[in-house]
C-alpha positions as MATLAB code, in Angstrom:
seq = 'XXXXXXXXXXXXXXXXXXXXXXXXXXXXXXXXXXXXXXXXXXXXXXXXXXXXXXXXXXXXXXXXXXXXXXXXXXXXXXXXXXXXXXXXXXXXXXXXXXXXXXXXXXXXXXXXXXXXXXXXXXXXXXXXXXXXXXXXXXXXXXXXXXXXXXXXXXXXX';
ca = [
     142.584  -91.919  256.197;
     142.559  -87.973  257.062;
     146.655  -88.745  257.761;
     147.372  -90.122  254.579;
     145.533  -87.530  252.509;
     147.523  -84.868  254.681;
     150.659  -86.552  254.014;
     150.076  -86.970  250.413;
     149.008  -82.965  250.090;
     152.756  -82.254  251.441;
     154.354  -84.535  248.615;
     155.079  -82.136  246.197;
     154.340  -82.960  242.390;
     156.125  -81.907  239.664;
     153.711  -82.076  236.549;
     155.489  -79.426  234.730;
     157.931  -81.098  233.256;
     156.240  -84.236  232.173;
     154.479  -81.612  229.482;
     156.245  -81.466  226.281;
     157.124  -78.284  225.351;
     154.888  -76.522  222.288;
     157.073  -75.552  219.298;
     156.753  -72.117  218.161;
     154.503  -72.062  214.858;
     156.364  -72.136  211.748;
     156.313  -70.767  208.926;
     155.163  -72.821  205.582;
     156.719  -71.635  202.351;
     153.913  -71.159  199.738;
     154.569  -70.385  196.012;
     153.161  -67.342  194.405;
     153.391  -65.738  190.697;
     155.147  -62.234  191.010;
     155.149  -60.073  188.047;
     153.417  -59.251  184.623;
     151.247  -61.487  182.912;
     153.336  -63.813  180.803;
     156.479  -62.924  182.609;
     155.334  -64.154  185.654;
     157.832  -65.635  188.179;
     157.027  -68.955  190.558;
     158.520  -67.374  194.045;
     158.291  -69.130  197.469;
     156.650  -67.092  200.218;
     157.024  -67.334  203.560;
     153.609  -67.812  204.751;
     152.718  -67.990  208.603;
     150.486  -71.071  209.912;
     147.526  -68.437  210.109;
     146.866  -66.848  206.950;
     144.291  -68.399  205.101;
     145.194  -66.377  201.665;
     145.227  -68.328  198.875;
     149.026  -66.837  197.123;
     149.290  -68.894  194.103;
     146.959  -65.705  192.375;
     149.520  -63.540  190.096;
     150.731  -60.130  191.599;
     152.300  -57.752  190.176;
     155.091  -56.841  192.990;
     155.792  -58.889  195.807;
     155.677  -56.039  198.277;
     151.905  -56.931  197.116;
     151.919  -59.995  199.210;
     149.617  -59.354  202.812;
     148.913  -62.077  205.243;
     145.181  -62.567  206.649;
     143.174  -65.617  209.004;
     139.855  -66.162  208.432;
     137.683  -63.448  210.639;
     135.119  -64.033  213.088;
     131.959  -61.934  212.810;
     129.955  -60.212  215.297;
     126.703  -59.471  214.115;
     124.157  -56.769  215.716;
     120.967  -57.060  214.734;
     117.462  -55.537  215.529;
     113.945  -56.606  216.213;
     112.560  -53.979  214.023;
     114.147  -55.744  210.785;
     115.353  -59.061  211.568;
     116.568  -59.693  207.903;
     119.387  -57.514  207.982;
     122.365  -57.024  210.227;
     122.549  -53.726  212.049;
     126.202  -53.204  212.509;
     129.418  -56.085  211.995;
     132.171  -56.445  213.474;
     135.280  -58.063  212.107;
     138.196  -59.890  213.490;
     141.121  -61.381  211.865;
     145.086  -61.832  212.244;
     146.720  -59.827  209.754;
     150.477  -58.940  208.602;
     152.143  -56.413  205.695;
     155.719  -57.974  205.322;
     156.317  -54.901  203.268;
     154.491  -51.904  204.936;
     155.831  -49.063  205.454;
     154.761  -48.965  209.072;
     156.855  -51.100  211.133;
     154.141  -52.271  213.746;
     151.917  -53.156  210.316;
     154.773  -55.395  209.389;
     154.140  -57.738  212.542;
     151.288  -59.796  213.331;
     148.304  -57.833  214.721;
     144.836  -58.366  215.227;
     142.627  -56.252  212.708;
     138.794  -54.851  214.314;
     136.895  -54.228  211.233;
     133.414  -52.074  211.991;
     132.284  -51.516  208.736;
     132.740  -48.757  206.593;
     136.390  -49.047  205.951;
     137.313  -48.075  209.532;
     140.061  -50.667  211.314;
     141.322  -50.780  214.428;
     144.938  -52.569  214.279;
     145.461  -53.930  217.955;
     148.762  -55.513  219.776;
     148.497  -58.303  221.826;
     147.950  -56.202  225.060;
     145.506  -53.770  223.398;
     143.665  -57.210  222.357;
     143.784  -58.436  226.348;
     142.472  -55.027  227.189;
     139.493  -54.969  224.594;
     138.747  -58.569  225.550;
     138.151  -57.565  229.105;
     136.173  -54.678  228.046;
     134.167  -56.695  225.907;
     133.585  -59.886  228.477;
     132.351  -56.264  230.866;
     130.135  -55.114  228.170;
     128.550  -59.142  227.702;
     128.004  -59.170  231.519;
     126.400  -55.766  231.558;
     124.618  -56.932  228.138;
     123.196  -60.137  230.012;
     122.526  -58.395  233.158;
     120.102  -55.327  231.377;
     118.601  -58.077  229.113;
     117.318  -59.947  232.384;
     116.066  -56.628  233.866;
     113.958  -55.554  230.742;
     112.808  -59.210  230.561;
     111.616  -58.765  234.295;
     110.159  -55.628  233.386;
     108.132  -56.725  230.795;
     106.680  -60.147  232.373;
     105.717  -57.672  234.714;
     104.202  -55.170  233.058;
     102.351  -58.133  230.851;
     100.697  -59.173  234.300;
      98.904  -55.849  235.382;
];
């Protein structure tokens, strides 16, 4: 039996290929009202499979137009008023077709913290903060066991 599990091991197999490639995400087209009110224009956007903005409000210039996904929320809170969030933190994909700023232009992720500071990431800064982040939720974990520790032990003296 050992023989014919070794010889199988050596038979190489070729799984890639039998997986369909993904296609890229496209684009939906999404109509919008551009202009002012009662000489508003039905335009088609170009709106990617992400943004969860609803376009069909009126604006007044489509360099108006901004694409955003729903965020996810990190909340801090605190034992000493557990009705109220400490501190939020914000994540969404976002994209200006018309900003000034190149990089805006592109998808990026968006870090909101609250108080109208953002932190607009590239992919790789994203990877980076990730990592630091899955560090700081280890290191989190790891000092919550240690005060836990701590205080079953202090509760026993």
């Amino acid at each position: 039996m050992s023989n014919t599990v070794q010889r199988a091991a050596r038979i190489p197999v070729n799984l890639l290929p039998g997986i369909p490639a993904q296609p890229a995400p496209q684009p939906r087209l999404v109509p919008t009202l551009v202009g002012a009110k009662g000489r508003a224009q039905r335009v088609y956007i170009e709106c990617p499979e992400w943004c969860t903005v609803d376009h069909s409000k009126r604006i007044a210039h489509l360099d108006d137009v901004t694409h955003y996904s729903d965020g996810d929320v990190l909340q801090v809170s605190t034992f000493t008023d557990e009705d109220t969030s400490l501190w939020d933190l914000t994540l969404n994909i976002s994209a200006d077709p018309s900003a000034t700023d190149l990089r805006l232009r592109e998808a990026h992720l968006v870090v909101d913290v609250g108080g109208g500071e953002t932190a607009h990431l590239n992919p790789s800064m994203a990877d980076e903060l990730a990592d630091d982040l899955i560090a700081f939720a280890s290191q989190l974990r790891h000092k919550a066991r240690q005060v836990a520790l701590f205080n079953r032990k202090q509760a026993q003296r």
